[in-house]
Coordinates of C-alpha atoms in Angstrom, one line a residue:
Chain A
M29 CA 0.0 0.0 0.0
A30 CA 1.2 3.4 -0.9
Q31 CA 2.7 5.3 2.0
H32 CA 1.6 9.0 1.7
K33 CA 3.7 11.4 3.6
V34 CA 1.3 13.7 5.4
N35 CA 2.5 17.0 6.9
Y36 CA 0.5 17.1 10.1
T37 CA 1.6 20.7 10.8
Q38 CA 0.0 22.1 7.7
D39 CA -3.6 22.6 6.6
G40 CA -4.9 21.1 9.9
G41 CA -3.1 17.9 9.2
L42 CA -5.2 17.0 6.2
P43 CA -3.7 16.2 2.7
I44 CA -6.4 18.4 1.2
A45 CA -6.5 21.6 -0.8
L46 CA -9.7 23.5 -0.6
T47 CA -11.1 25.1 -3.7
S48 CA -14.4 25.8 -5.5
V49 CA -16.2 23.6 -7.9
D50 CA -15.8 26.3 -10.6
K51 CA -12.0 26.4 -10.2
I52 CA -11.4 22.7 -10.1
V53 CA -13.7 22.1 -13.2
N54 CA -12.1 24.9 -15.1
W55 CA -8.7 23.8 -14.1
G56 CA -9.4 20.4 -15.6
R57 CA -11.0 21.7 -18.7
S58 CA -8.4 24.4 -19.5
N59 CA -5.4 22.2 -18.8
S60 CA -6.4 19.3 -21.1
L61 CA -7.7 21.0 -24.2
W62 CA -7.7 18.2 -26.7
A63 CA -7.6 19.7 -30.2
L64 CA -9.1 18.2 -33.3
T65 CA -6.5 17.6 -36.1
Y66 CA -8.1 19.9 -38.6
G67 CA -5.4 21.3 -40.9
L68 CA -7.1 22.6 -44.0
A69 CA -4.2 24.4 -45.7
C70 CA -0.8 25.8 -45.0
C71 CA -1.8 26.9 -41.5
G72 CA -2.1 23.2 -40.7
I73 CA 1.7 23.0 -41.1
E74 CA 2.1 25.7 -38.4
M75 CA -0.4 23.9 -36.3
M76 CA 1.6 20.6 -36.7
A77 CA 4.8 22.5 -35.8
S78 CA 3.1 23.8 -32.6
G79 CA 2.3 20.2 -31.7
A80 CA 5.7 18.9 -32.5
S81 CA 8.7 18.8 -30.1
R82 CA 10.1 22.2 -30.6
F83 CA 7.0 24.1 -29.5
D84 CA 5.4 21.2 -27.7
F85 CA 1.7 21.6 -27.1
D86 CA 1.8 18.7 -24.7
R87 CA 3.2 21.2 -22.1
Y88 CA -0.3 22.8 -22.1
G89 CA -2.0 19.4 -22.0
T90 CA -3.1 20.0 -25.6
I91 CA -3.0 16.8 -27.5
F92 CA -4.3 16.4 -31.1
R93 CA -7.1 13.9 -31.5
A94 CA -8.2 12.5 -34.8
S95 CA -11.9 12.2 -33.8
P96 CA -14.2 15.1 -33.1
R97 CA -15.9 13.0 -30.4
Q98 CA -12.7 13.1 -28.3
A99 CA -11.9 16.7 -29.0
D100 CA -12.7 19.8 -27.0
V101 CA -11.3 22.5 -29.3
M102 CA -11.4 22.8 -33.1
I103 CA -8.5 24.7 -34.6
V104 CA -9.7 25.7 -38.0
A105 CA -6.3 26.0 -39.6
G106 CA -6.6 27.0 -43.2
T107 CA -8.9 28.0 -46.1
L108 CA -12.4 26.8 -45.7
T109 CA -13.9 26.2 -49.1
K110 CA -17.6 26.2 -49.8
K111 CA -17.4 22.5 -50.8
H112 CA -16.0 21.7 -47.3
A113 CA -18.4 24.0 -45.4
E114 CA -21.0 21.3 -44.6
F115 CA -18.3 19.0 -43.2
I116 CA -17.0 21.6 -40.8
K117 CA -20.5 22.0 -39.5
R118 CA -20.8 18.2 -39.2
L119 CA -17.5 17.8 -37.3
Y120 CA -18.5 20.7 -35.0
D121 CA -21.8 19.1 -34.2
Q122 CA -20.1 15.8 -33.4
M123 CA -17.8 17.4 -30.8
T124 CA -19.1 17.1 -27.3
E125 CA -19.9 20.2 -25.2
P126 CA -18.3 22.2 -23.9
R127 CA -16.4 22.9 -27.1
W128 CA -14.4 25.8 -28.4
V129 CA -13.3 27.0 -31.8
I130 CA -10.1 28.8 -32.7
S131 CA -10.1 30.4 -36.1
M132 CA -6.4 30.3 -37.2
G133 CA -5.1 32.6 -39.9
S134 CA -6.6 35.1 -42.3
C135 CA -8.4 32.6 -44.5
A136 CA -10.4 31.1 -41.6
N137 CA -11.0 34.6 -40.2
T138 CA -12.3 36.4 -43.3
G139 CA -11.5 34.4 -46.4
G140 CA -8.2 36.2 -46.5
M141 CA -6.7 36.7 -49.9
F142 CA -9.2 34.3 -51.5
N143 CA -11.8 36.8 -52.5
T144 CA -13.4 34.3 -54.8
Y145 CA -16.5 32.3 -55.5
A146 CA -15.3 29.1 -53.9
T147 CA -14.1 30.3 -50.5
V148 CA -16.2 30.8 -47.3
Q149 CA -15.6 34.4 -46.3
G150 CA -14.8 33.6 -42.7
C151 CA -15.6 30.3 -40.9
D152 CA -17.8 32.2 -38.4
R153 CA -20.5 32.1 -41.1
I154 CA -20.8 28.4 -40.3
I155 CA -19.8 27.9 -36.7
P156 CA -19.4 30.1 -33.7
V157 CA -15.8 31.1 -33.1
D158 CA -14.2 31.9 -29.7
L159 CA -10.8 33.2 -30.8
Y160 CA -9.4 34.7 -34.0
L161 CA -5.7 34.4 -34.7
P162 CA -4.3 36.9 -37.2
G163 CA -1.5 36.0 -39.6
C164 CA -0.8 34.3 -42.9
A165 CA 0.2 31.9 -41.6
P166 CA 0.3 32.6 -37.8
R167 CA 3.6 31.5 -36.2
P168 CA 3.4 28.6 -33.7
E169 CA 4.0 31.2 -31.0
T170 CA 0.7 32.9 -32.0
L171 CA -1.2 29.6 -31.7
Q172 CA 0.4 29.0 -28.4
Y173 CA -0.5 32.4 -27.2
G174 CA -4.0 31.8 -28.6
V175 CA -4.4 28.5 -26.6
M176 CA -3.2 30.4 -23.5
L177 CA -5.9 33.1 -24.1
L178 CA -8.4 30.3 -24.6
Q179 CA -7.4 28.8 -21.3
K180 CA -7.8 32.1 -19.7
K181 CA -11.3 32.5 -21.2
I182 CA -12.3 29.1 -19.9
R183 CA -11.1 29.9 -16.4
A184 CA -13.1 33.0 -16.4
N185 CA -16.3 31.1 -17.0
K186 CA -18.7 29.8 -14.3
A187 CA -18.4 26.0 -14.7
G188 CA -21.0 25.3 -12.0
N189 CA -23.8 26.8 -14.0
A190 CA -25.0 24.8 -17.0
Q191 CA -23.2 26.5 -19.9
K192 CA -25.4 28.0 -22.5
A193 CA -24.9 26.1 -25.6
K194 CA -23.2 28.2 -28.3
R195 CA -25.2 28.4 -31.4
L196 CA -24.7 30.5 -34.5
M197 CA -28.4 30.9 -34.8
Chain B
M165 CA 21.1 59.9 -66.9
R166 CA 17.5 58.9 -67.2
A167 CA 15.3 61.3 -69.1
Y168 CA 13.2 63.5 -66.8
K169 CA 9.4 62.8 -66.8
P170 CA 7.1 65.4 -65.1
K171 CA 5.6 63.8 -62.1
D172 CA 3.0 66.5 -61.1
N173 CA 0.0 64.6 -62.6
V174 CA 0.9 61.0 -61.7
Q175 CA -2.3 60.4 -59.7
A176 CA -4.6 61.3 -62.5
K177 CA -3.2 58.8 -64.9
A178 CA -4.1 55.1 -64.8
Y179 CA -1.0 53.4 -63.5
Y180 CA -2.1 50.1 -65.1
T181 CA -3.0 49.5 -68.7
D182 CA -4.6 46.2 -69.8
R183 CA -2.0 45.3 -72.3
F184 CA -3.0 41.6 -72.5
Y185 CA -6.6 42.4 -73.4
V186 CA -5.8 41.2 -76.9
A187 CA -3.1 38.6 -76.3
P188 CA 0.0 39.4 -78.2
Q189 CA 0.8 36.8 -80.8
V190 CA 4.1 35.0 -80.7
P191 CA 5.6 34.7 -84.3
K192 CA 4.5 31.6 -86.2
T193 CA 6.8 29.7 -88.5
A194 CA 6.1 27.2 -91.2
V195 CA 6.0 23.5 -90.3
E196 CA 8.5 22.6 -93.0
E197 CA 11.3 24.2 -91.0
D198 CA 11.3 21.3 -88.6
E199 CA 11.9 17.9 -90.1
I200 CA 10.2 15.7 -87.4
F201 CA 7.1 18.0 -87.3
A202 CA 6.9 18.0 -91.0
N203 CA 6.9 14.1 -91.1
D204 CA 4.3 14.0 -88.3
L205 CA 2.1 16.4 -90.1
E206 CA 2.3 14.4 -93.3
T207 CA 1.2 11.3 -91.4
I208 CA -1.8 13.1 -89.9
K209 CA -2.7 14.7 -93.2
A210 CA -2.8 11.3 -95.0
K211 CA -5.7 10.2 -92.9
F212 CA -7.4 13.3 -91.5
D213 CA -8.4 16.7 -92.6
V214 CA -6.0 19.4 -91.2
K215 CA -7.3 22.9 -91.3
D216 CA -4.2 24.8 -90.2
A217 CA -0.7 24.0 -88.8
Y218 CA 2.2 26.0 -87.7
I219 CA 5.1 26.1 -85.3
Q220 CA 5.0 28.5 -82.3
V221 CA 7.6 28.5 -79.5
E222 CA 9.1 25.3 -80.9
Q223 CA 5.8 23.4 -80.7
M224 CA 3.6 22.4 -83.5
V225 CA -0.1 23.5 -83.4
V226 CA -2.5 21.5 -85.6
Y227 CA -6.1 22.5 -86.1
I228 CA -8.4 19.6 -87.0
D229 CA -12.1 18.8 -87.2
A230 CA -13.9 18.1 -83.9
H231 CA -15.2 14.7 -84.9
D232 CA -11.6 13.5 -85.8
I233 CA -10.1 13.9 -82.4
Y234 CA -10.2 10.3 -81.2
G235 CA -8.7 9.1 -84.4
V236 CA -6.0 11.7 -84.5
L237 CA -4.9 11.1 -80.9
E238 CA -5.0 7.3 -81.5
L239 CA -2.8 7.8 -84.6
M240 CA -0.4 10.0 -82.7
R241 CA -0.1 7.6 -79.8
D242 CA 0.3 4.4 -81.7
E243 CA 2.2 5.5 -84.8
L244 CA 3.9 8.8 -84.0
A245 CA 5.1 7.9 -80.4
Y246 CA 3.3 10.9 -78.8
T247 CA 2.6 8.8 -75.7
Q248 CA 1.6 11.4 -73.2
L249 CA -1.4 13.7 -73.0
S250 CA 0.1 16.4 -70.7
E251 CA -2.9 18.6 -70.5
M252 CA -6.3 19.3 -72.2
S253 CA -8.9 21.9 -71.6
A254 CA -10.9 24.6 -73.3
I255 CA -10.7 28.3 -74.1
D256 CA -13.8 30.5 -73.8
W257 CA -14.3 32.4 -77.1
L258 CA -18.1 32.8 -76.5
E259 CA -17.9 36.6 -76.6
K260 CA -16.1 36.6 -79.9
D261 CA -18.0 34.0 -82.0
N262 CA -19.9 31.7 -79.6
T263 CA -17.3 28.9 -79.7
F264 CA -15.0 27.0 -77.4
E265 CA -11.4 26.2 -78.5
I266 CA -10.4 22.7 -77.2
F267 CA -6.7 21.9 -77.0
Y268 CA -4.8 18.7 -76.3
Q269 CA -1.1 19.1 -75.3
M270 CA 0.8 16.0 -76.5
L271 CA 4.3 15.0 -75.5
S272 CA 6.7 12.5 -77.1
M273 CA 9.5 11.5 -74.8
N274 CA 11.3 9.6 -77.7
K275 CA 11.3 12.5 -80.1
R276 CA 11.5 15.2 -77.4
K277 CA 8.7 17.1 -79.1
R278 CA 5.4 18.6 -78.1
I279 CA 2.3 19.0 -80.4
R280 CA -0.8 20.8 -79.6
I281 CA -4.0 19.5 -81.2
K282 CA -6.8 22.1 -81.4
Y283 CA -10.4 22.4 -82.7
F284 CA -13.4 24.6 -82.2
I285 CA -16.8 23.5 -81.1
E286 CA -20.1 25.5 -80.9
N287 CA -21.5 26.5 -77.5
G288 CA -23.6 23.6 -76.2
Q289 CA -21.9 21.0 -78.4
A290 CA -20.2 18.0 -76.7
V291 CA -16.8 16.6 -77.5
D292 CA -15.6 13.0 -77.9
S293 CA -13.9 11.6 -74.9
V294 CA -10.3 10.4 -75.3
E295 CA -10.3 8.7 -71.9
K296 CA -9.9 5.2 -73.5
L297 CA -6.6 6.4 -75.1
F298 CA -5.2 8.4 -72.2
R299 CA -6.1 7.9 -68.6
S300 CA -5.1 11.5 -67.8
A301 CA -8.0 12.7 -69.9
D302 CA -10.5 11.2 -67.4
W303 CA -10.0 14.0 -64.8
S304 CA -9.1 16.7 -67.4
E305 CA -12.4 16.2 -69.2
R306 CA -14.3 16.2 -65.9
E307 CA -12.5 19.5 -65.0
M308 CA -13.4 20.9 -68.4
F309 CA -17.1 20.0 -67.8
D310 CA -16.9 21.5 -64.3
M311 CA -15.3 24.7 -65.4
F312 CA -16.9 25.3 -68.8
G313 CA -19.9 23.0 -69.0
I314 CA -18.6 21.1 -72.0
E315 CA -19.6 17.5 -71.8
A316 CA -17.5 14.6 -73.1
N317 CA -19.3 11.8 -74.9
N318 CA -18.5 8.2 -73.8
H319 CA -16.8 9.4 -70.6
P320 CA -17.2 6.8 -67.8
F321 CA -18.0 9.3 -65.0
M322 CA -19.1 12.6 -66.4
K323 CA -19.5 14.6 -63.1
R324 CA -18.0 17.7 -61.6
I325 CA -14.5 17.2 -60.1
L326 CA -13.6 20.5 -58.3
M327 CA -16.9 22.1 -57.4
P328 CA -19.6 20.3 -55.4
Y329 CA -22.0 18.1 -57.3
D330 CA -24.9 20.4 -56.5
W331 CA -23.1 23.5 -57.7
E332 CA -24.8 25.7 -60.3
G333 CA -22.7 27.5 -63.0
H334 CA -19.4 26.9 -64.5
P335 CA -16.7 29.2 -62.9
L336 CA -14.1 29.4 -65.6
L337 CA -16.5 31.0 -68.2
K338 CA -15.6 34.6 -68.8
T339 CA -19.1 35.7 -67.9
Y340 CA -18.8 34.1 -64.4
P341 CA -18.0 36.8 -61.8
L342 CA -14.9 36.1 -59.8
E343 CA -16.6 36.7 -56.5
G344 CA -19.5 34.4 -57.5
D345 CA -23.1 34.9 -58.5
E346 CA -26.0 34.9 -56.0
F347 CA -26.0 31.1 -55.9
A348 CA -22.3 31.0 -55.0
A349 CA -22.6 33.8 -52.4
W350 CA -25.3 31.9 -50.4
Y351 CA -24.2 28.4 -51.2
E352 CA -23.0 27.3 -47.8
V353 CA -25.7 29.2 -45.9
D354 CA -28.5 27.7 -48.1
K355 CA -27.1 24.2 -47.8
I356 CA -26.4 24.1 -44.1
Y357 CA -29.0 26.3 -42.5
G358 CA -31.6 26.8 -45.3
K359 CA -32.6 29.9 -47.2
E360 CA -34.5 31.4 -44.3
A361 CA -31.1 31.9 -42.5
R362 CA -29.9 34.4 -45.0
D363 CA -31.2 37.3 -43.0
I364 CA -29.7 36.1 -39.8
I365 CA -26.2 35.3 -41.1
G366 CA -26.1 38.2 -43.5
P367 CA -24.2 38.8 -46.7
E368 CA -20.6 38.0 -47.2
L369 CA -18.1 40.8 -46.1
R370 CA -15.7 40.9 -49.0
D371 CA -13.2 43.4 -47.6
P372 CA -11.0 41.4 -45.2
A373 CA -9.5 44.6 -43.8
R374 CA -12.9 46.0 -42.8
V375 CA -13.2 46.9 -39.1
D376 CA -16.4 48.3 -37.8
R377 CA -15.3 50.7 -35.0
Y378 CA -18.7 50.3 -33.2
D379 CA -19.0 46.5 -33.6
S380 CA -18.3 44.8 -30.3
E381 CA -19.6 41.4 -31.4
R382 CA -16.7 40.8 -33.8
F383 CA -14.0 43.2 -32.9
A384 CA -12.2 44.4 -29.8
R385 CA -10.4 47.7 -29.8
L386 CA -7.0 46.8 -28.3
G387 CA -6.4 48.5 -25.0
H388 CA -10.1 49.5 -24.7
E389 CA -11.8 46.1 -24.6
V390 CA -15.4 46.0 -23.5
P391 CA -17.7 42.9 -22.9
K392 CA -19.1 41.3 -26.1
G393 CA -22.3 43.1 -27.3
T394 CA -21.7 46.3 -25.4
K395 CA -22.9 49.4 -27.2
I396 CA -19.8 51.4 -27.9
T397 CA -19.9 55.2 -27.3
G398 CA -16.3 56.1 -28.0
D399 CA -15.0 57.0 -24.5
E400 CA -14.3 53.5 -23.2
P401 CA -11.7 53.5 -20.4
A402 CA -8.3 52.0 -21.1
V403 CA -7.9 48.4 -20.0
T404 CA -4.4 47.3 -18.9
Q405 CA -3.4 44.0 -20.5
S406 CA -1.9 41.5 -18.1
Y407 CA -0.1 38.5 -19.6
Q408 CA -0.3 36.4 -16.4
E409 CA -2.9 34.6 -14.4
E410 CA -4.4 36.4 -11.5
G411 CA -2.5 35.4 -8.4
G412 CA 0.6 34.5 -10.4
V413 CA 2.0 31.1 -11.4
F414 CA 4.1 28.7 -9.3
M415 CA 7.7 29.8 -9.2
V416 CA 7.0 33.0 -11.2
T417 CA 6.6 36.2 -9.4
K418 CA 3.9 38.5 -10.6
L419 CA 4.9 40.8 -13.4
D420 CA 4.7 44.4 -12.2
K421 CA 4.0 46.7 -15.1
E422 CA 4.7 49.8 -13.1
S423 CA 8.2 48.8 -12.2
S424 CA 9.1 47.4 -15.6
K425 CA 10.7 49.5 -18.3
V426 CA 8.9 49.9 -21.6
I427 CA 11.2 50.5 -24.6
D428 CA 9.4 52.8 -26.9
D429 CA 12.3 54.0 -29.0
P430 CA 12.9 51.5 -31.8
Q431 CA 16.4 53.0 -32.4
R432 CA 17.5 52.6 -28.8

């Protein structure tokens, strides 16, 4: 049996830290943001670099998952074409709540340089977006900072209350 | 020294002239100048009707009849050793004389030569598929159908290849607007949410640099952030940005903005 060392002179002798439900739930949510592998274009390369050893998303507890059912955050990394629009909606609907969306790069934010008939002019026309990252393509540092901001946003929420489901309409 | 040009009326002049409106023609030379091309052309002429032939940029261009295309390409592949179809597509001349120009770019690795076979079809006419001769024509013909609306007879799978199957319009036609027609503008909204959602989602914003100063739903003015949806009056108080969690992080002492030095001078 494990021998836990208990400091009987601290915290009334109990190996317990007191916190609130909000904080412990948000601590769990924000520190294990599992992201969906969703590289649509060149931003996907930067997203992969962020996940690889040099920038190392694992430090934040962010692991890329290949299934939307296991993912908490969708990083829309790249150009969203109109042909693909129905699939981003389907994948978003398959993610379990609470779920967050990071729109990464100019193309996902506004359509970017693709001012054409075939590009969705901003993925927020299809799904609600929490965070927009500027850049073409954003550096991995930008994505890391974006994930940190998202963590901050999650921690600011009241986890105890039932979260209002985000809907575009 | 360069000759002086007066620069006082530079803004009034158009800085860009559309010099490729009528494409400049590269000089054409006779086929007889190249021995290999001359022999190839003789072989084609023996069996098929050739309307025009010349050499342009070291490549022979041959104009034939539309109904001969399968036979000509079969002859070129089997007897003249032009074993590759590098590319095929169409050119939109509808504005000029209501025709499409179809081209087939052929390559012979043995002879190290390229020949371009061309013919004209009327608008609405179909072409003969050469997919049985060259597998590369499979996707090329589908792309031609997708982009121009020209169908290929005897093609095994004559469907769109780039645009979605339920797309309307053929985007590479010169009459098709670059930013799309009304169907294209509302395609994803109509398909996912239905036509009644158009009013809620709103039209596409085509200017990616557009920032609405009073829109607090989509934009945040840096340094003066307000909660989402707040009505902006213009005299929002400044918000100091902190890059650290409240209460600090383990092992890291809280960053004190007041005691830190901000370097404003880029030349420091």
